[in-house]
Short mmCIF file of C-alpha atoms and ligand atoms in Angstrom, two decimals:
data_model
loop_
_atom_site.label_atom_id
_atom_site.label_comp_id
_atom_site.label_asym_id
_atom_site.label_seq_id
_atom_site.Cartn_x
_atom_site.Cartn_y
_atom_site.Cartn_z
CA UNK A 1 224.03 131.33 60.26
CA UNK A 2 225.49 128.90 63.25
CA UNK A 3 228.08 128.01 64.95
CA UNK A 4 229.08 124.31 63.88
CA UNK A 5 231.04 122.98 67.13
CA UNK A 6 228.60 121.94 70.12
CA UNK A 7 229.63 123.70 73.39
CA UNK A 8 232.74 122.47 75.18
CA UNK A 9 232.99 122.76 78.60
CA UNK A 10 236.34 123.35 80.14
CA UNK A 11 238.45 124.32 83.44
CA UNK A 12 241.31 125.51 84.71
CA UNK A 13 243.26 124.94 87.74
CA UNK A 14 245.98 126.51 90.35
CA UNK A 15 249.15 124.38 89.59
CA UNK A 16 252.70 125.13 88.73
CA UNK A 17 254.71 128.32 87.27
CA UNK A 18 254.13 129.25 83.73
CA UNK A 19 257.37 129.24 82.27
CA UNK A 20 258.88 129.17 78.50
CA UNK A 21 258.82 131.16 75.49
CA UNK A 22 255.77 131.49 73.32
CA UNK A 23 254.81 133.33 69.84
CA UNK A 24 250.74 134.10 70.22
CA UNK A 25 249.43 134.26 66.53
CA UNK A 26 249.00 136.88 64.01
CA UNK A 27 247.51 140.06 65.02
CA UNK A 28 243.42 139.74 64.28
CA UNK A 29 242.90 143.65 63.32
CA UNK A 30 245.90 143.34 60.67
CA UNK A 31 245.19 139.36 58.96
CA UNK A 32 241.45 141.03 58.38
CA UNK A 33 242.85 143.96 56.63
CA UNK A 34 245.87 142.59 54.57
CA UNK A 35 243.02 140.27 53.26
CA UNK A 36 240.56 143.04 52.39
CA UNK A 37 243.25 145.65 51.22
CA UNK A 38 244.65 142.79 49.09
CA UNK A 39 241.47 142.20 47.38
CA UNK A 40 241.04 145.59 47.06
CA UNK A 41 244.59 146.14 45.46
CA UNK A 42 245.95 145.28 42.05
CA UNK A 43 248.58 142.40 41.77
CA UNK A 44 249.28 139.95 44.52
CA UNK A 45 249.63 140.69 48.15
CA UNK A 46 251.88 138.04 49.79
CA UNK A 47 250.91 137.76 53.91
CA UNK A 48 252.50 135.89 56.27
CA UNK A 49 251.50 134.96 59.74
CA UNK A 50 247.80 135.54 58.85
CA UNK A 51 245.99 134.54 62.28
CA UNK A 52 244.08 131.49 60.94
CA UNK A 53 241.32 132.12 63.04
CA UNK A 54 237.70 131.89 62.29
CA UNK A 55 236.73 135.09 62.16
CA UNK A 56 240.13 135.90 59.48
CA UNK A 57 238.97 132.87 57.66
CA UNK A 58 235.30 134.20 57.61
CA UNK A 59 236.71 137.52 55.38
CA UNK A 60 239.01 135.07 53.44
CA UNK A 61 236.13 133.44 52.11
CA UNK A 62 234.23 136.43 51.86
CA UNK A 63 237.03 138.03 49.48
CA UNK A 64 237.16 135.28 47.44
CA UNK A 65 233.11 135.39 47.20
CA UNK A 66 233.36 138.96 46.19
CA UNK A 67 236.03 138.07 43.03
CA UNK A 68 239.64 138.19 44.58
CA UNK A 69 241.65 135.63 44.46
CA UNK A 70 242.98 134.08 47.90
CA UNK A 71 244.56 131.25 48.33
CA UNK A 72 247.01 129.42 51.02
CA UNK A 73 250.43 128.75 49.63
CA UNK A 74 252.76 126.16 50.91
CA UNK A 75 254.74 127.30 53.10
CA UNK A 76 252.00 128.76 55.27
CA UNK A 77 251.73 132.08 53.42
CA UNK A 78 248.67 133.17 51.68
CA UNK A 79 248.07 135.06 48.56
CA UNK A 80 245.72 137.42 47.47
CA UNK A 81 245.36 138.34 43.89
CA UNK A 82 242.85 141.83 43.90
CA UNK A 83 240.45 143.16 41.63
CA UNK A 84 241.50 146.63 42.31
CA UNK A 85 239.31 149.69 44.05
CA UNK A 86 235.78 149.65 42.91
CA UNK A 87 235.90 146.51 40.91
CA UNK A 88 234.60 143.59 43.54
CA UNK A 89 231.89 141.28 42.34
CA UNK A 90 228.15 140.51 43.57
CA UNK A 91 228.32 137.59 45.77
CA UNK A 92 226.18 134.57 45.12
CA UNK A 93 225.34 133.69 48.08
CA UNK A 94 224.76 136.01 51.48
CA UNK A 95 228.35 136.38 53.10
CA UNK A 96 228.68 134.73 56.26
CA UNK A 97 231.29 136.66 58.31
CA UNK A 98 230.60 134.38 61.98
CA UNK A 99 231.03 135.80 65.22
CA UNK A 100 233.22 138.77 63.62
CA UNK A 101 231.95 142.26 63.69
CA UNK A 102 235.50 143.79 62.20
CA UNK A 103 235.23 141.61 58.94
CA UNK A 104 231.58 142.31 58.51
CA UNK A 105 231.84 146.01 59.34
CA UNK A 106 234.73 146.33 57.10
CA UNK A 107 233.82 144.33 54.02
CA UNK A 108 230.65 146.85 54.27
CA UNK A 109 232.59 149.53 53.78
CA UNK A 110 234.94 148.02 50.58
CA UNK A 111 231.25 147.22 49.30
CA UNK A 112 229.83 150.06 49.42
CA UNK A 113 232.28 151.73 47.08
CA UNK A 114 230.95 149.12 44.39
CA UNK A 115 228.13 149.17 42.16
CA UNK A 116 227.23 145.99 43.95
CA UNK A 117 224.74 144.23 46.10
CA UNK A 118 225.41 142.13 48.67
CA UNK A 119 223.88 140.14 51.80
CA UNK A 120 225.94 140.43 55.04
CA UNK A 121 225.03 137.65 57.53
CA UNK A 122 226.71 136.05 61.19
CA UNK A 123 226.03 134.23 63.65
CA UNK A 124 223.94 134.40 67.03
CA UNK A 125 226.03 137.03 68.71
CA UNK A 126 226.78 138.94 65.55
CA UNK A 127 223.19 139.46 65.16
CA UNK A 128 222.65 141.23 68.06
CA UNK A 129 225.87 143.77 67.13
CA UNK A 130 224.22 147.13 66.17
CA UNK A 131 225.18 148.04 62.51
CA UNK A 132 223.45 151.28 62.06
CA UNK A 133 226.89 153.48 63.21
CA UNK A 134 228.76 151.84 59.76
CA UNK A 135 225.48 152.24 57.56
CA UNK A 136 225.06 156.08 58.64
CA UNK A 137 227.96 157.10 56.94
CA UNK A 138 228.12 154.76 54.15
CA UNK A 139 224.64 155.76 53.16
CA UNK A 140 226.02 159.43 53.20
CA UNK A 141 228.37 158.19 50.68
CA UNK A 142 225.54 156.73 48.46
CA UNK A 143 225.50 152.95 49.70
CA UNK A 144 221.92 151.92 50.39
CA UNK A 145 220.58 149.44 52.75
CA UNK A 146 217.83 147.55 50.93
CA UNK A 147 216.52 144.79 53.89
CA UNK A 148 218.26 144.72 57.49
CA UNK A 149 216.55 143.08 60.44
CA UNK A 150 215.27 144.93 63.05
CA UNK A 151 217.29 147.62 65.29
CA UNK A 152 219.63 147.88 62.01
CA UNK A 153 220.77 144.36 62.40
CA UNK A 154 221.88 141.26 60.40
CA UNK A 155 221.01 139.82 57.93
CA UNK A 156 221.89 142.69 56.10
CA UNK A 157 221.64 143.68 52.30
CA UNK A 158 223.85 146.48 51.01
CA UNK A 159 223.71 148.31 47.83
CA UNK A 160 226.91 149.86 47.12
CA UNK A 161 227.18 153.28 45.38
CA UNK A 162 227.46 153.85 41.70
CA UNK A 163 229.08 156.51 42.44
CA UNK A 164 230.52 156.71 45.55
CA UNK A 165 230.49 160.61 47.64
CA UNK A 166 233.92 161.23 49.65
CA UNK A 167 232.33 162.63 52.93
CA UNK A 168 233.91 164.21 55.78
CA UNK A 169 232.56 162.05 58.99
CA UNK A 170 232.39 163.06 62.31
CA UNK A 171 232.45 159.85 64.14
CA UNK A 172 230.28 160.27 66.95
CA UNK A 173 232.41 157.28 68.60
CA UNK A 174 236.35 156.53 68.57
CA UNK A 175 235.47 153.53 66.63
CA UNK A 176 238.63 151.86 64.13
CA UNK A 177 235.74 149.71 62.09
CA UNK A 178 233.75 152.80 61.38
CA UNK A 179 236.75 154.68 60.51
CA UNK A 180 238.05 152.02 58.33
CA UNK A 181 234.63 151.19 56.77
CA UNK A 182 234.35 154.66 56.17
CA UNK A 183 238.00 154.99 54.64
CA UNK A 184 237.40 151.78 52.29
CA UNK A 185 234.84 152.90 50.70
CA UNK A 186 236.11 156.24 50.19
CA UNK A 187 239.05 154.51 48.25
CA UNK A 188 236.55 154.37 45.25
CA UNK A 189 235.23 157.77 45.79
CA UNK A 190 236.72 160.82 44.04
CA UNK A 191 238.01 163.89 46.11
CA UNK A 192 239.26 163.70 50.10
CA UNK A 193 237.07 161.19 52.50
CA UNK A 194 238.15 162.36 55.85
CA UNK A 195 236.72 160.80 58.84
CA UNK A 196 237.48 162.27 62.48
CA UNK A 197 237.44 160.50 65.64
CA UNK A 198 236.62 161.83 68.98
CA UNK A 199 239.68 159.57 70.35
CA UNK A 200 242.39 158.17 67.87
CA UNK A 201 241.83 154.44 67.79
CA UNK A 202 243.78 151.83 65.79
CA UNK A 203 245.37 153.12 62.65
CA UNK A 204 245.97 149.92 61.06
CA UNK A 205 243.89 150.98 58.27
CA UNK A 206 245.81 154.17 57.53
CA UNK A 207 249.61 152.36 57.63
CA UNK A 208 248.41 149.68 55.23
CA UNK A 209 246.48 151.87 52.70
CA UNK A 210 250.34 153.59 52.84
CA UNK A 211 252.04 150.40 52.18
CA UNK A 212 249.95 149.86 49.29
CA UNK A 213 250.65 153.31 47.86
CA UNK A 214 247.57 155.59 49.28
CA UNK A 215 247.75 159.24 50.59
CA UNK A 216 246.53 159.08 53.77
CA UNK A 217 247.26 162.31 56.32
CA UNK A 218 246.45 161.53 60.04
CA UNK A 219 246.14 165.02 62.42
CA UNK A 220 245.89 166.02 65.80
CA UNK A 221 241.81 166.87 66.49
CA UNK A 222 240.83 168.01 69.81
CA UNK A 223 242.13 166.82 72.91
CA UNK A 224 242.85 163.16 72.34
CA UNK A 225 241.40 162.74 69.01
CA UNK A 226 242.48 162.86 65.24
CA UNK A 227 241.33 163.65 61.70
CA UNK A 228 241.81 161.20 58.96
CA UNK A 229 242.31 162.30 55.49
CA UNK A 230 242.56 159.52 52.39
CA UNK A 231 242.89 160.77 48.95
CA UNK A 232 240.24 158.79 46.84
CA UNK A 233 240.99 156.77 43.60
CA UNK A 234 244.56 155.68 44.42
CA UNK A 235 246.33 153.25 42.48
CA UNK A 236 246.15 150.79 45.09
CA UNK A 237 249.42 147.93 44.22
CA UNK A 238 249.12 144.67 46.76
CA UNK A 239 252.43 144.47 48.68
CA UNK A 240 254.32 141.98 51.04
CA UNK A 241 252.55 141.91 54.58
CA UNK A 242 254.38 140.09 57.87
CA UNK A 243 251.75 140.13 60.37
CA UNK A 244 252.98 140.66 64.12
CA UNK A 245 251.96 138.76 67.15
CA UNK A 246 248.45 140.34 68.00
CA UNK A 247 248.84 142.10 71.46
CA UNK A 248 245.27 141.49 72.29
CA UNK A 249 246.27 137.37 72.67
CA UNK A 250 249.50 138.33 74.32
CA UNK A 251 247.44 139.50 77.35
CA UNK A 252 245.95 136.55 77.99
CA UNK A 253 249.56 134.51 79.02
CA UNK A 254 250.65 138.15 80.14
CA UNK A 255 248.69 138.46 82.92
CA UNK A 256 248.49 134.63 83.58
CA UNK A 257 252.32 134.83 84.08
CA UNK A 258 251.98 138.01 86.10
CA UNK A 259 249.30 136.04 88.59
CA UNK A 260 250.55 132.74 88.80
CA UNK A 261 253.43 132.99 91.58
CA UNK A 262 257.00 132.13 90.19
CA UNK A 263 256.03 132.99 86.36
CA UNK A 264 258.53 133.93 83.88
CA UNK A 265 257.54 133.98 80.06
CA UNK A 266 259.31 135.60 76.92
CA UNK A 267 256.45 136.53 74.31
CA UNK A 268 257.86 137.05 70.77
CA UNK A 269 257.06 139.78 67.95
CA UNK A 270 254.43 141.32 69.68
CA UNK A 271 253.01 144.35 67.96
CA UNK A 272 253.67 147.75 69.88
CA UNK A 273 251.38 150.09 68.15
CA UNK A 274 251.00 152.55 70.75
CA UNK A 275 247.06 152.68 70.06
CA UNK A 276 247.12 148.80 70.95
CA UNK A 277 249.30 149.27 74.02
CA UNK A 278 247.04 150.55 77.36
CA UNK A 279 246.80 147.12 78.91
CA UNK A 280 250.65 147.09 79.21
CA UNK A 281 250.79 151.03 79.82
CA UNK A 282 248.41 149.77 82.96
CA UNK A 283 249.96 146.79 83.90
CA UNK A 284 252.76 148.81 84.18
CA UNK A 285 251.21 151.30 86.84
CA UNK A 286 250.00 148.57 88.50
CA UNK A 287 253.53 147.55 89.25
CA UNK A 288 254.37 144.61 86.76
CA UNK A 289 257.53 144.84 85.06
CA UNK A 290 256.81 143.79 81.70
CA UNK A 291 260.60 144.29 79.83
CA UNK A 292 260.55 145.46 76.09
CA UNK A 293 262.96 144.55 73.15
CA UNK A 294 262.04 146.23 70.23
CA UNK A 295 261.90 143.74 67.08
CA UNK A 296 261.74 146.11 64.02
CA UNK A 297 257.96 145.47 62.24
CA UNK A 298 256.79 145.15 58.96
CA UNK A 299 253.27 146.76 57.22
CA UNK A 300 254.02 150.19 58.97
CA UNK A 301 253.67 148.38 62.78
CA UNK A 302 256.57 148.18 65.53
CA UNK A 303 256.78 144.99 67.21
CA UNK A 304 258.93 143.81 69.83
CA UNK A 305 259.60 140.60 72.77
CA UNK A 306 257.88 141.01 75.81
CA UNK A 307 259.45 139.16 79.16
CA UNK A 308 257.23 139.21 82.35
CA UNK A 309 257.74 138.08 85.30
CA UNK A 310 255.25 136.89 88.24
CA UNK A 311 254.68 140.40 90.83
CA UNK A 312 252.50 141.56 93.35
CA UNK A 313 249.85 144.08 91.94
CA UNK A 314 248.09 147.10 93.10
CA UNK A 315 244.80 148.72 92.02
CA UNK A 316 244.68 151.68 89.44
CA UNK A 317 242.41 153.92 88.21
CA UNK A 318 242.32 153.78 83.81
CA UNK A 319 241.29 157.13 82.20
CA UNK A 320 238.24 156.65 79.92
CA UNK A 321 240.65 157.99 77.01
CA UNK A 322 243.16 155.45 77.17
CA UNK A 323 239.84 152.77 76.37
CA UNK A 324 240.56 152.76 72.47
CA UNK A 325 244.10 151.40 73.14
CA UNK A 326 243.02 148.91 75.18
CA UNK A 327 239.34 148.52 74.31
CA UNK A 328 239.21 144.60 73.81
CA UNK A 329 241.88 144.08 77.48
CA UNK A 330 239.66 145.13 79.68
CA UNK A 331 238.03 141.63 80.74
CA UNK A 332 241.62 140.37 81.11
CA UNK A 333 242.58 143.64 83.31
CA UNK A 334 239.80 142.59 85.29
CA UNK A 335 241.23 139.51 85.99
CA UNK A 336 244.71 141.05 86.76
CA UNK A 337 242.58 143.59 89.34
CA UNK A 338 241.45 140.73 91.21
CA UNK A 339 244.65 139.69 92.30
CA UNK A 340 245.82 142.52 92.93
CA UNK A 341 245.95 144.82 96.26
CA UNK A 342 243.39 147.79 96.40
CA UNK A 343 240.47 149.20 93.87
CA UNK A 344 241.03 149.33 90.64
CA UNK A 345 238.88 151.54 88.52
CA UNK A 346 237.97 151.16 84.87
CA UNK A 347 236.41 154.66 83.03
CA UNK A 348 234.42 154.83 80.04
CA UNK A 349 233.57 151.57 78.99
CA UNK A 350 230.15 152.08 77.32
CA UNK A 351 231.52 150.41 74.16
CA UNK A 352 231.74 147.21 76.16
CA UNK A 353 228.51 147.18 75.46
CA UNK A 354 228.15 145.99 72.01
CA UNK A 355 231.02 143.65 71.44
CA UNK A 356 230.82 139.70 70.97
CA UNK A 357 228.76 139.75 73.99
CA UNK A 358 227.93 142.85 76.57
CA UNK A 359 231.73 142.73 77.88
CA UNK A 360 230.48 144.94 80.92
CA UNK A 361 227.72 142.85 82.15
CA UNK A 362 229.93 139.75 81.66
CA UNK A 363 233.02 140.83 83.24
CA UNK A 364 231.27 141.58 86.31
CA UNK A 365 229.06 138.09 86.43
CA UNK A 366 232.06 136.64 85.66
CA UNK A 367 234.44 137.80 88.80
CA UNK A 368 231.19 137.79 91.13
CA UNK A 369 230.71 134.37 90.19
CA UNK A 370 234.03 133.80 91.68
CA UNK A 371 234.43 135.62 94.93
CA UNK A 372 235.54 138.97 93.46
CA UNK A 373 233.58 142.21 94.67
CA UNK A 374 232.99 144.19 91.68
CA UNK A 375 230.67 147.26 90.76
CA UNK A 376 229.38 148.55 87.61
CA UNK A 377 228.63 152.28 87.96
CA UNK A 378 227.41 153.96 84.87
CA UNK A 379 230.21 153.31 82.56
CA UNK A 380 232.98 152.39 84.69
CA UNK A 381 233.50 149.13 86.12
CA UNK A 382 235.22 148.80 89.81
CA UNK A 383 236.98 146.02 91.05
CA UNK A 384 238.00 145.64 94.66
CA UNK A 385 241.36 143.40 94.44
CA UNK A 386 242.08 141.45 97.19
CA UNK A 387 245.56 139.83 96.60
CA UNK A 388 243.31 136.63 95.64
CA UNK A 389 240.45 134.77 94.35
CA UNK A 390 238.27 132.08 95.36
CA UNK A 391 237.15 130.72 91.97
CA UNK A 392 234.77 127.93 92.24
CA UNK A 393 232.45 129.07 89.80
CA UNK A 394 231.44 128.28 86.29
CA UNK A 395 231.49 131.14 83.81
CA UNK A 396 228.90 131.85 81.09
CA UNK A 397 231.04 132.78 77.82
CA UNK A 398 228.19 134.10 75.58
CA UNK A 399 229.32 133.03 72.33
CA UNK A 400 232.41 135.14 73.50
CA UNK A 401 236.13 134.16 72.91
CA UNK A 402 238.00 136.76 75.33
CA UNK A 403 235.13 135.80 77.91
CA UNK A 404 236.52 132.25 77.27
CA UNK A 405 240.49 132.88 77.98
CA UNK A 406 240.01 135.32 80.52
CA UNK A 407 237.57 133.00 83.53
CA UNK A 408 240.53 130.17 82.37
CA UNK A 409 243.19 132.70 82.97
CA UNK A 410 241.72 133.40 86.31
CA UNK A 411 241.45 129.83 87.24
CA UNK A 412 245.48 129.15 86.93
CA UNK A 413 245.75 131.51 90.29
CA UNK A 414 242.32 131.03 92.10
CA UNK A 415 242.48 129.25 95.32
CA UNK A 416 239.66 126.90 93.50
CA UNK A 417 239.11 125.49 89.65
CA UNK A 418 237.05 128.34 87.41
CA UNK A 419 235.10 126.45 85.03
CA UNK A 420 233.21 127.70 81.53
CA UNK A 421 230.39 126.94 79.84
CA UNK A 422 232.16 126.76 76.22
CA UNK A 423 235.84 126.71 74.77
CA UNK A 424 234.50 126.58 71.17
CA UNK A 425 234.40 130.43 70.67
CA UNK A 426 238.23 130.51 71.51
CA UNK A 427 238.73 129.11 67.61
CA UNK A 428 237.95 132.76 66.67
CA UNK A 429 241.07 134.72 67.50
CA UNK A 430 243.40 132.17 69.35
CA UNK A 431 243.10 128.65 67.74
CA UNK A 432 246.25 127.36 69.63
CA UNK A 433 245.45 129.00 73.03
CA UNK A 434 244.94 125.53 75.05
CA UNK A 435 247.73 123.59 73.69
CA UNK A 436 250.07 126.99 73.78
CA UNK A 437 248.84 127.86 77.39
CA UNK A 438 249.83 124.14 78.40
CA UNK A 439 252.95 124.26 76.87
CA UNK A 440 253.67 127.03 78.80
CA UNK A 441 252.64 124.58 82.11
CA UNK A 442 249.10 125.60 82.72
CA UNK A 443 246.76 123.03 84.11
CA UNK A 444 243.70 123.39 81.48
CA UNK A 445 241.65 120.22 80.52
C1 S3P B 501 238.84 146.38 65.58
C2 S3P B 501 238.42 147.61 66.27
C3 S3P B 501 238.05 147.41 67.78
C4 S3P B 501 238.00 146.00 68.34
C5 S3P B 501 237.68 144.79 67.71
C6 S3P B 501 238.79 145.23 66.36
C7 S3P B 501 239.00 146.31 64.66
O1 S3P B 501 236.58 147.78 67.58
O2 S3P B 501 237.27 145.79 69.48
O3 S3P B 501 237.86 143.81 68.23
O4 S3P B 501 240.05 145.32 64.10
O5 S3P B 501 239.36 148.10 63.93
P1 S3P B 501 235.73 148.81 67.60
O6 S3P B 501 236.70 150.01 66.70
O7 S3P B 501 234.33 149.26 66.96
O8 S3P B 501 235.71 149.65 68.82
#
């Protein structure tokens, strides 16, 4: 399956300070989950503030193809009328998840708990990403991969379990996608499905399952891990979801405001779930002042307005156990680190190799190409901050939205402009990134 847009190069340049207020789009993780849980619930789930990015729209299409009624209402909210746990219908066509690992893997979990067969596919980036990590636990629960491409890749045909078994699964990696797939399959199993993760990963699935009426108990396991136990076959009832602004998207204007001299930006209603805010903690250790005004929250998720001003930053060491709480933010942290004074060491980044691109290699390439000294040692990334970045490079984005946005943020403060070969994948998670940054004063075209 292909991405329809032709490559669209873009460039960012150093200019005036960034100023103003912005609300970045709804959280991608919560948006996927609201659509999927809405489809598995009985009754209507009304979602306001859904991220209307390509990744989430592909999940909406998939849930429709699996039998749920998914509509965009006149006021801009979305409604999902669900089919109930275990009630998904076999889709007539392969499900195309485009660029989205989250959509694909979570829906694989939902399908695994239903007696249906579905084929999963995606774009060239998603076709390179590992799916065995999801299949392994789902097969223990009774699902079966009837067909897949070499190396456990998409396209993949999954036969769901007629009578799914509850399991206790010790996940080898801290991955919310693996955990969520097992829990979603476990909804249809009798008894208790348990996931044990080595480090706590984002817990939106657990929080939203509780909002929809399921019993989910989460307890500490080991030093940084968690044990999550779901009681199967609950009466899931549709519930309203208000999607807070995505902290992973807020990261781009936030870092831009820190590195462009004289800037001051207010980012409103940003989700502040502690399993997502590792970047904010790290930037504070580097010397950033991020003022946080709590704003309540919904779907069991806290949120806050964040005010940030340009500040000199210093290099720090980021411990490996923080990685799950900022797994999508290392690219833009590496940009901040390049503008800091001194060395930043980011430890334990093995999972970055299997994201929309190999982000460990891509981050190093992006920085080197723009005159920054950077090394990869094992799973660690080391950036030598010199307080300034030369710029002048054209960065390859490898179908990865976050490389595109990180490189453009770098160009806003670098001595020479920074280009990217293709901006079209930004639409997967942050469709209005360019106009929003331009409104804050960024020179992007
Ligand atoms: C996500 C989990 C993370 C993250 C991804 C969204 C989710 O992946 O990188 O962008 O919504 O569950 P892993 O859990 O595989 O690390």
